Tab-separated table of C-alpha atoms in Angstrom:
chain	number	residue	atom	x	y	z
J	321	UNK	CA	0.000	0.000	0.000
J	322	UNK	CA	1.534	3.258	-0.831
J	323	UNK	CA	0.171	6.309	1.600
J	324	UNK	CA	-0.950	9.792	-0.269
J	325	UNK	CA	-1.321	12.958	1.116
J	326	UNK	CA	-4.076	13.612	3.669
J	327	UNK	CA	-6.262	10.517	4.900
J	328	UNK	CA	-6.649	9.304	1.230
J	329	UNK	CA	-4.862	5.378	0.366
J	330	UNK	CA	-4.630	4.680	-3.225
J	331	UNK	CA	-6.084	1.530	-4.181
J	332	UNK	CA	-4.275	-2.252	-3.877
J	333	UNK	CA	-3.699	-3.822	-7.748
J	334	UNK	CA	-6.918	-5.627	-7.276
J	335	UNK	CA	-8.811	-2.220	-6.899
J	336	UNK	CA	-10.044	-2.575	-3.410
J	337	UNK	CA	-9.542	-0.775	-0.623
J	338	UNK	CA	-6.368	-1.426	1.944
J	339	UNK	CA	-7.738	-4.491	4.063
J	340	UNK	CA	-6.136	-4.654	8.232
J	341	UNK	CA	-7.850	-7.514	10.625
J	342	UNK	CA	-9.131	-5.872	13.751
J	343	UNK	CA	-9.514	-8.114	16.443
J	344	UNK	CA	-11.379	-7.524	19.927
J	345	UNK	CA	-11.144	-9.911	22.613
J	346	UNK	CA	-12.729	-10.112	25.892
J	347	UNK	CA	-9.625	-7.833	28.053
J	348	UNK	CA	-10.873	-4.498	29.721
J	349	UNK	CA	-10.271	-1.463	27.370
J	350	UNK	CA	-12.475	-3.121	24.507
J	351	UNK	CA	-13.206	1.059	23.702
J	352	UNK	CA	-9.951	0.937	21.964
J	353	UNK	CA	-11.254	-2.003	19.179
J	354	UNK	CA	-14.194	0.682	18.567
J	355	UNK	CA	-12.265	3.112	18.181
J	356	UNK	CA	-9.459	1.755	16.166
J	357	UNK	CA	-12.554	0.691	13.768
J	358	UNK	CA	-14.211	4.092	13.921
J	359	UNK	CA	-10.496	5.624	12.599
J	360	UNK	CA	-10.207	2.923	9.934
J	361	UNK	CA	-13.512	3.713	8.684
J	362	UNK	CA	-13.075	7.195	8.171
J	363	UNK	CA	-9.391	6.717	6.674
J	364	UNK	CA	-11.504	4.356	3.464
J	365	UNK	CA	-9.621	1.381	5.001
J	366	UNK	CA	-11.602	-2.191	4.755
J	367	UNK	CA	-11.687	-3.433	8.545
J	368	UNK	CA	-12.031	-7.623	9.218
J	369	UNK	CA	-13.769	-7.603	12.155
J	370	UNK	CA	-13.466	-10.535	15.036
J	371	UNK	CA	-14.693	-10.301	18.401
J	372	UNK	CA	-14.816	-13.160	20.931
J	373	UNK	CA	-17.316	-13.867	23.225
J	374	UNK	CA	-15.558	-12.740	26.182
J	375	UNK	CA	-15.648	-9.336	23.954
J	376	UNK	CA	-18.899	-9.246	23.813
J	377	UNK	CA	-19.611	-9.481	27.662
J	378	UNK	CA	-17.074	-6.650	28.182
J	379	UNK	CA	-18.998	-4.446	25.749
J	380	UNK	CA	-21.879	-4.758	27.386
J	381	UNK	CA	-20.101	-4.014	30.850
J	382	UNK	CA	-17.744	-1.078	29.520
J	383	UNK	CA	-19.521	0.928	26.575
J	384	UNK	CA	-23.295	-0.472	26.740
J	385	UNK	CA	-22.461	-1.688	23.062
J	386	UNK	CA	-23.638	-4.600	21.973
J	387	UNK	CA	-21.741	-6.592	19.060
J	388	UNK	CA	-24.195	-5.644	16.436
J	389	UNK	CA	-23.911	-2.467	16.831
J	390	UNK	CA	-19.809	-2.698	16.777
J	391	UNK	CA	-19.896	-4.742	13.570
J	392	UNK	CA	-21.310	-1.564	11.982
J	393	UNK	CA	-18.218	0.188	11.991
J	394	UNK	CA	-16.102	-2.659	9.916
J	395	UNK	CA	-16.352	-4.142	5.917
J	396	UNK	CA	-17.418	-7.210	7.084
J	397	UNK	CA	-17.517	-9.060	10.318
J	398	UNK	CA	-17.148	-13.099	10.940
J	399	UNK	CA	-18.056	-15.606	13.952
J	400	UNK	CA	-14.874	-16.287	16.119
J	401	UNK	CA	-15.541	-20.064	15.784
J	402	UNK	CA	-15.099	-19.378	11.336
J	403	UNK	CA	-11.959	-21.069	10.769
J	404	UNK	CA	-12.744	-21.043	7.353
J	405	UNK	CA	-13.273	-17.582	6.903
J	406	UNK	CA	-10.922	-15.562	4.581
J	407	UNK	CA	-8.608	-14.041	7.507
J	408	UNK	CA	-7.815	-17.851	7.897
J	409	UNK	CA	-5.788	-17.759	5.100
J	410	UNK	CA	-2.538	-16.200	4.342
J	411	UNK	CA	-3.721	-15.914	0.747
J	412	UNK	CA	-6.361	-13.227	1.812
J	413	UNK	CA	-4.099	-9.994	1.407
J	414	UNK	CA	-4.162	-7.929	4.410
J	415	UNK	CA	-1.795	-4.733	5.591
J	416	UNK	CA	-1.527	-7.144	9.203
J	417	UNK	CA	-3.954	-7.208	12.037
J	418	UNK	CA	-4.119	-5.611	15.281
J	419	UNK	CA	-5.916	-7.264	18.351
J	420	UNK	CA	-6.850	-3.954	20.491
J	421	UNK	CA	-7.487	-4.603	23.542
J	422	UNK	CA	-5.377	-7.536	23.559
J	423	UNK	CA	-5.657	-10.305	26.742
J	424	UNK	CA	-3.127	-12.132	28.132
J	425	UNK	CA	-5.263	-15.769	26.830
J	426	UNK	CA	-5.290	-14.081	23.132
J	427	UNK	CA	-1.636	-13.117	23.329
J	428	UNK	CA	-0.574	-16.885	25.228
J	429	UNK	CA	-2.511	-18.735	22.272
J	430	UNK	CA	-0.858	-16.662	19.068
J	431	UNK	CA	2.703	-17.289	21.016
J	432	UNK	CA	2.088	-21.330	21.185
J	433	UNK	CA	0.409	-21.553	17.589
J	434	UNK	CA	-2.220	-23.714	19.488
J	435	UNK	CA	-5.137	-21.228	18.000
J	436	UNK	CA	-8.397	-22.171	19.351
J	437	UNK	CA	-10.038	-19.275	17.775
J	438	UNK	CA	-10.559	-17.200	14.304
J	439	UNK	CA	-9.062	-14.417	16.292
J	440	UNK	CA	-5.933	-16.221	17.489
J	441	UNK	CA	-5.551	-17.954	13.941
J	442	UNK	CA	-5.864	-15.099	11.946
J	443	UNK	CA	-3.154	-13.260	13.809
J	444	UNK	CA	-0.845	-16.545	13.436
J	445	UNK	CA	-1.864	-16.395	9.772
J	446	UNK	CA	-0.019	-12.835	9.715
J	447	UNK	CA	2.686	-13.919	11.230
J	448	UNK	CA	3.653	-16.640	9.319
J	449	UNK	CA	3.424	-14.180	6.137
J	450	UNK	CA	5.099	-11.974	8.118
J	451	UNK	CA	3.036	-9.159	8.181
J	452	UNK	CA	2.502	-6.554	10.759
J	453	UNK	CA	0.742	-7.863	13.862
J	454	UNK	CA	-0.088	-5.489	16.611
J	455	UNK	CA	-1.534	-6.008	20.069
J	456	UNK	CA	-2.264	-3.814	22.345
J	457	UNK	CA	-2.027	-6.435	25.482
J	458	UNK	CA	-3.690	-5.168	28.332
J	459	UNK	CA	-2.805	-6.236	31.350
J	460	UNK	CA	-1.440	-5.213	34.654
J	461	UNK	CA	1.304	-5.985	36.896
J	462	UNK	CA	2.778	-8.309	34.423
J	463	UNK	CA	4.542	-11.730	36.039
J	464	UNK	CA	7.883	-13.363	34.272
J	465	UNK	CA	5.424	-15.406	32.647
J	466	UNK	CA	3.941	-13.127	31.122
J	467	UNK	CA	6.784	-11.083	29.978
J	468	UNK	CA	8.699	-14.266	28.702
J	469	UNK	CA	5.676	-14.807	26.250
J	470	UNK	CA	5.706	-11.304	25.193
J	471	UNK	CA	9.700	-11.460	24.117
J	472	UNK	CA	8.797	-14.333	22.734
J	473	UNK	CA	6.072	-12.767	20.292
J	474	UNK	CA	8.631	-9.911	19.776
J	475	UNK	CA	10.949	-12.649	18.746
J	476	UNK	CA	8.296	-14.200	16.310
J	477	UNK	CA	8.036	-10.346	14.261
J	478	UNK	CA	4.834	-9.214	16.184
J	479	UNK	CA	4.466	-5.080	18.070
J	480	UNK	CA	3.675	-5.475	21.864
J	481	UNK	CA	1.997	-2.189	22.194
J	482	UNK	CA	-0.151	-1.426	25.667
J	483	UNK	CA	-1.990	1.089	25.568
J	484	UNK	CA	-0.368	3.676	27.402
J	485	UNK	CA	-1.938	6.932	27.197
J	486	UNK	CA	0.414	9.771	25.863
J	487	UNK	CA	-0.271	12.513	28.417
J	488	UNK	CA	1.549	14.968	26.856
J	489	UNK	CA	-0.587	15.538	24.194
J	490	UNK	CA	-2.730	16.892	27.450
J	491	UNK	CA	-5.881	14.638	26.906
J	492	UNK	CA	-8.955	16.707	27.932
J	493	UNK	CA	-11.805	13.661	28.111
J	494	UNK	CA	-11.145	9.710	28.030
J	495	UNK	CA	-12.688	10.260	24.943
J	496	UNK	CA	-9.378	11.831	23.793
J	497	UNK	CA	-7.149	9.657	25.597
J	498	UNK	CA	-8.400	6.680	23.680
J	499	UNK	CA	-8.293	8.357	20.510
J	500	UNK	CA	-4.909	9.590	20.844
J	501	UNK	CA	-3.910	6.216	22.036
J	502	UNK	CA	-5.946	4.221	19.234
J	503	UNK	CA	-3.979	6.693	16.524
J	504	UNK	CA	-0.724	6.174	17.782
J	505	UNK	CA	-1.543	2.428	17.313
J	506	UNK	CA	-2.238	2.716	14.458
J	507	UNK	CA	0.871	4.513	13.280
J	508	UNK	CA	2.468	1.111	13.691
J	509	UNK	CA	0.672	0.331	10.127
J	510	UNK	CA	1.713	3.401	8.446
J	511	UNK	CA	-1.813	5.245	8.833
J	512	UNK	CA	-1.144	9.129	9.300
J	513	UNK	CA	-4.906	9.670	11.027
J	514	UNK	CA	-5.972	13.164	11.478
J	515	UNK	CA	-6.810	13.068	15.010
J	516	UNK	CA	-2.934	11.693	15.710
J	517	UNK	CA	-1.418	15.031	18.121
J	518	UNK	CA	2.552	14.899	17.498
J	519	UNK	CA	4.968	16.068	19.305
J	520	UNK	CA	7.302	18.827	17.778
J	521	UNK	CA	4.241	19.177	15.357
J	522	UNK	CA	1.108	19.981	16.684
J	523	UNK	CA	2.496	20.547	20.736
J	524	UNK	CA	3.982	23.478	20.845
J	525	UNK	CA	5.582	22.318	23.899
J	526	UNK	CA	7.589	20.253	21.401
J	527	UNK	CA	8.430	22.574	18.634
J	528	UNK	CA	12.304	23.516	18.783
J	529	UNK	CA	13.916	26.311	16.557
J	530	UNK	CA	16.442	25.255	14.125
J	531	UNK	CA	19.666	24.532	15.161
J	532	UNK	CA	22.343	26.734	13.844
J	533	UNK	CA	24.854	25.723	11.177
J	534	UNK	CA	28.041	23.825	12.646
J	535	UNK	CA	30.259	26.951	11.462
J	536	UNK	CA	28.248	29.800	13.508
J	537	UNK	CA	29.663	31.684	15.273
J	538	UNK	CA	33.405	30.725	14.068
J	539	UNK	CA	35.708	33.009	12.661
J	540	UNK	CA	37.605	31.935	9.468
J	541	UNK	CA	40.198	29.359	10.085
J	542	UNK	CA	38.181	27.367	12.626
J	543	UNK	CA	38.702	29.243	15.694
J	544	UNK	CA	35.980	30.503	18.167
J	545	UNK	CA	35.173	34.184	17.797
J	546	UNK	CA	36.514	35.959	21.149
């Protein structure tokens, strides 16, 4: 996929749109998968929607969302038990996937290759065509366990990626500090979103002047001026 200016993708050689996986699973933070899908459908990017059932129940608990009304937001969404969906298969082009939130059962199964799930083996799909696999584990304190089987994910070519909210960007609502954190997520694919706030860009807190040339304030010959 080659990136134009603004928001805009230009199209794949089949003429659709850029395809990425989204996966949900059933961790707390499941505002982040909405999100994440609310971005991609503004951008024109095709979302693959999964959610698990534990997903489903955290909806419900977190947002008031039900599933149905999540599945709105993507291309096209499948049943986590379809193992013969198109996600399945590494012939289904995709940009990658990103599992957002991610739990630690999600992220243990796409570590072993033991997938259970659409979720877990569409993610193991993009790894073994080593595309870009991002998951936003969620999780907290983290035991050696769990920290073994994230270098060991690192190892296999996929992005640990919490989500850790940015505060300097100076998030005014949660609403913003998911957004911000969603976007920056999303980076990880190459997806300049709009609503992305950038340090040394759009903080002013970050902006720096330009550093003078290496000869200022030299005098001919090398040497310091007095």
């Amino acid at each position: 996929m080659t990136r134009t200016p603004g928001n805009s993708f230009r199209k794949s050689r089949g003429g659709t749109a850029p395809r990425l996986i989204v996966g949900i699973s059933g961790a707390s933070g499941v505002a982040y998968g909405v999100r994440v899908l609310e971005l991609l459908k503004e951008a024109g990017v095709e979302t693959h929607l999964v959610i698990t059932r534990a997903a489903e129940m955290t909806l419900g608990y977190e947002t008031g969302l039900k599933a149905k009304d999540v599945e709105k937001l993507a291309h096209t969404r499948y049943r986590v038990d379809d193992i013969g969906a198109g996600i399945a298969s590494g012939s289904f082009k995709t940009m990658g996937m990103i599992v957002a939130p991610c739990s630690i059962r999600t992220m243990s199964e796409i570590a072993t290759g033991v997938t259970a799930s659409l979720l877990t083996r569409a993610a193991d799909v993009v790894l073994k065509e080593r595309r870009r696999l991002v998951l936003m584990v969620r999780e907290t304190p983290l035991h050696t366990g769990h920290l073994r089987t994230m270098t060991q994910l690192s190892e296999m070519g996929a992005v640990i990626a919490p989500p850790v909210p940015g505060l300097y960007a100076k998030p005014a609502s949660i609403d913003e500090l998911v957004t911000q954190t969603a976007a920056r997520a999303l980076d990880l694919f190459d997806l300049d979103l709009g609503p992305t706030k950038r340090w040394g860009e759009d903080l002013k807190e970050g902006r720096r002047s330009p550093v003078k040339p290496s000869g200022a304030g030299k005098r001919p010959g090398g040497k310091p001026k007095a």
